[in-house]
């Protein structure tokens, strides 16, 4: 079974500062994918970044980067130069390896990020 | 990115009635669609996986007779909450993927169900 853990229920950051949102995972599958999604108060799920288990380099997408430490089974999200619009709930998720479950996502508990001006 | 729509965006119904929620992929063919439920300030919980032309696969603890899923075409999946009760009030979100091994999964905007 796969498990995703986000231990920070809430995080606060000053505008223009960087912030790290923690995510650890557990799986017995050798192949897996890790995702981060942003969910603003409107409820929509916005894809931010993806890291494959065999990717050698950490993923980056604009101001988002994923600090992937495979041995520690962690996939922390780093947001640089925080903006007020970054205030939202953030979810870490893992995708099942394959077969009929391919595409199925298991989500962490989420972290509410608040950016202060 | 690809677009997934959901209809309605919100619905209020009386206890005992049935509610149908539609999930459509607007610009791609979705071989698989997923239905999630989210209670306030909680995580998304997968309810079922819907594959076009076959029966849905339900997660443990999800009543298949309560939450009817139909994936009759490559662009439409429906979730029907039968005999809804106040405890079924929640945010229901669908996601869809196409045949390609994409890394991104496309989510609908969600449907907020309130059962009185």
CSV table of N, CA, C and O in Angstrom, one decimal, chain A residues 35 37 39 42-45 47 50 89 91 95 102-105 107-109, chain B residues 34 36 38 41-44 46 59 91 93 97 101-105 107 109:
chain,number,residue,atom,x,y,z
A,35,UNK,N,3.7,13.9,-7.2
A,35,UNK,CA,3.1,15.1,-7.7
A,35,UNK,C,2.9,16.1,-6.5
A,35,UNK,O,2.7,15.7,-5.4
A,37,UNK,N,0.2,19.4,-5.9
A,37,UNK,CA,-1.0,20.2,-6.4
A,37,UNK,C,-1.3,21.3,-5.5
A,37,UNK,O,-1.1,21.2,-4.3
A,39,UNK,N,-4.4,23.8,-4.2
A,39,UNK,CA,-5.9,23.9,-4.2
A,39,UNK,C,-6.3,25.3,-3.6
A,39,UNK,O,-6.3,25.4,-2.3
A,42,UNK,N,-11.2,28.2,-4.2
A,42,UNK,CA,-12.2,27.8,-5.2
A,42,UNK,C,-12.4,26.3,-5.3
A,42,UNK,O,-13.4,25.9,-5.9
A,43,UNK,N,-11.4,25.6,-4.9
A,43,UNK,CA,-11.5,24.1,-4.9
A,43,UNK,C,-10.8,23.4,-6.1
A,43,UNK,O,-10.6,22.2,-6.1
A,44,UNK,N,-10.5,24.1,-7.1
A,44,UNK,CA,-9.8,23.5,-8.3
A,44,UNK,C,-8.4,23.0,-7.9
A,44,UNK,O,-7.8,23.5,-7.0
A,45,UNK,N,-8.0,21.9,-8.5
A,45,UNK,CA,-6.7,21.3,-8.3
A,45,UNK,C,-5.8,21.7,-9.4
A,45,UNK,O,-6.0,21.4,-10.5
A,47,UNK,N,-2.1,21.5,-11.0
A,47,UNK,CA,-0.9,20.8,-11.1
A,47,UNK,C,0.3,21.7,-11.0
A,47,UNK,O,0.4,22.7,-11.7
A,50,UNK,N,6.0,17.5,-11.1
A,50,UNK,CA,6.1,16.1,-11.1
A,50,UNK,C,7.5,15.6,-11.0
A,50,UNK,O,8.4,16.2,-11.6
A,89,UNK,N,-4.1,25.6,-0.2
A,89,UNK,CA,-3.8,24.3,0.4
A,89,UNK,C,-2.9,23.6,-0.7
A,89,UNK,O,-3.2,23.7,-1.9
A,91,UNK,N,-1.1,19.9,-1.8
A,91,UNK,CA,-1.2,18.5,-1.6
A,91,UNK,C,0.0,17.8,-2.3
A,91,UNK,O,0.3,18.1,-3.5
A,95,UNK,N,1.5,8.5,-7.4
A,95,UNK,CA,0.7,7.7,-8.4
A,95,UNK,C,1.1,6.2,-8.4
A,95,UNK,O,2.3,5.9,-8.2
A,102,UNK,N,-3.1,2.3,-12.7
A,102,UNK,CA,-2.3,3.4,-13.2
A,102,UNK,C,-3.1,4.7,-13.3
A,102,UNK,O,-4.1,4.7,-13.9
A,103,UNK,N,-2.5,5.7,-12.8
A,103,UNK,CA,-3.1,7.0,-12.7
A,103,UNK,C,-3.8,7.3,-11.4
A,103,UNK,O,-4.0,8.5,-11.1
A,104,UNK,N,-4.1,6.3,-10.6
A,104,UNK,CA,-4.7,6.5,-9.3
A,104,UNK,C,-3.8,7.3,-8.4
A,104,UNK,O,-2.6,6.9,-8.3
A,105,UNK,N,-4.2,8.3,-7.8
A,105,UNK,CA,-3.4,9.1,-6.9
A,105,UNK,C,-3.8,8.9,-5.5
A,105,UNK,O,-5.0,8.9,-5.1
A,107,UNK,N,-3.3,10.9,-1.9
A,107,UNK,CA,-2.9,12.2,-1.5
A,107,UNK,C,-2.5,12.3,0.0
A,107,UNK,O,-3.0,11.5,0.8
A,108,UNK,N,-1.6,13.2,0.3
A,108,UNK,CA,-1.3,13.5,1.7
A,108,UNK,C,-2.4,14.4,2.3
A,108,UNK,O,-3.4,14.7,1.6
A,109,UNK,N,-2.2,14.7,3.6
A,109,UNK,CA,-3.3,15.4,4.3
A,109,UNK,C,-3.4,16.9,3.9
A,109,UNK,O,-4.4,17.5,4.2
B,34,UNK,N,-11.3,9.2,-12.7
B,34,UNK,CA,-11.3,9.0,-11.2
B,34,UNK,C,-12.2,9.9,-10.5
B,34,UNK,O,-12.3,11.1,-10.8
B,36,UNK,N,-13.1,11.5,-6.8
B,36,UNK,CA,-12.6,11.7,-5.4
B,36,UNK,C,-13.7,12.5,-4.6
B,36,UNK,O,-14.5,13.2,-5.2
B,38,UNK,N,-13.9,15.0,-1.1
B,38,UNK,CA,-13.1,15.8,-0.2
B,38,UNK,C,-14.1,16.5,0.8
B,38,UNK,O,-14.9,17.3,0.4
B,41,UNK,N,-11.5,21.0,4.6
B,41,UNK,CA,-10.2,21.0,5.1
B,41,UNK,C,-9.5,19.7,5.3
B,41,UNK,O,-8.6,19.5,6.1
B,42,UNK,N,-10.0,18.7,4.5
B,42,UNK,CA,-9.4,17.4,4.5
B,42,UNK,C,-8.8,17.1,3.1
B,42,UNK,O,-8.9,17.8,2.2
B,43,UNK,N,-8.2,15.9,3.0
B,43,UNK,CA,-7.6,15.5,1.8
B,43,UNK,C,-8.6,14.9,0.8
B,43,UNK,O,-9.7,14.7,1.2
B,44,UNK,N,-8.1,14.7,-0.4
B,44,UNK,CA,-9.0,14.0,-1.4
B,44,UNK,C,-8.9,12.5,-1.2
B,44,UNK,O,-7.8,11.9,-1.0
B,46,UNK,N,-9.9,8.9,-2.9
B,46,UNK,CA,-10.4,8.2,-4.1
B,46,UNK,C,-11.6,7.4,-3.8
B,46,UNK,O,-11.5,6.6,-2.8
B,59,UNK,N,-13.1,1.8,-4.3
B,59,UNK,CA,-12.2,1.7,-3.2
B,59,UNK,C,-12.9,1.0,-2.0
B,59,UNK,O,-14.1,1.1,-1.9
B,91,UNK,N,-17.4,17.7,-1.3
B,91,UNK,CA,-16.9,18.2,-2.5
B,91,UNK,C,-16.5,17.0,-3.3
B,91,UNK,O,-15.6,16.2,-2.9
B,93,UNK,N,-14.8,15.6,-6.8
B,93,UNK,CA,-13.9,16.0,-7.9
B,93,UNK,C,-13.6,14.8,-8.7
B,93,UNK,O,-13.2,13.8,-8.3
B,97,UNK,N,-7.6,10.9,-17.4
B,97,UNK,CA,-6.3,10.8,-18.1
B,97,UNK,C,-6.6,10.1,-19.4
B,97,UNK,O,-7.5,9.4,-19.6
B,101,UNK,N,1.1,8.3,-21.8
B,101,UNK,CA,1.7,8.2,-20.5
B,101,UNK,C,2.1,9.5,-19.9
B,101,UNK,O,3.2,9.8,-19.6
B,102,UNK,N,1.1,10.4,-19.8
B,102,UNK,CA,1.4,11.8,-19.3
B,102,UNK,C,1.7,11.7,-17.8
B,102,UNK,O,1.3,10.8,-17.1
B,103,UNK,N,2.5,12.7,-17.4
B,103,UNK,CA,2.7,12.8,-16.0
B,103,UNK,C,1.7,13.7,-15.3
B,103,UNK,O,1.6,13.6,-14.1
B,104,UNK,N,0.9,14.4,-16.0
B,104,UNK,CA,-0.1,15.3,-15.4
B,104,UNK,C,-1.5,14.6,-15.5
B,104,UNK,O,-1.8,13.9,-16.5
B,105,UNK,N,-2.2,14.7,-14.5
B,105,UNK,CA,-3.6,14.2,-14.5
B,105,UNK,C,-4.5,15.5,-14.4
B,105,UNK,O,-4.2,16.4,-13.6
B,107,UNK,N,-7.8,17.6,-13.6
B,107,UNK,CA,-8.9,17.6,-12.6
B,107,UNK,C,-10.0,18.5,-13.1
B,107,UNK,O,-9.7,19.5,-13.7
B,109,UNK,N,-13.2,21.0,-12.0
B,109,UNK,CA,-13.3,22.1,-11.0
B,109,UNK,C,-14.0,21.7,-9.7
B,109,UNK,O,-14.0,22.4,-8.7
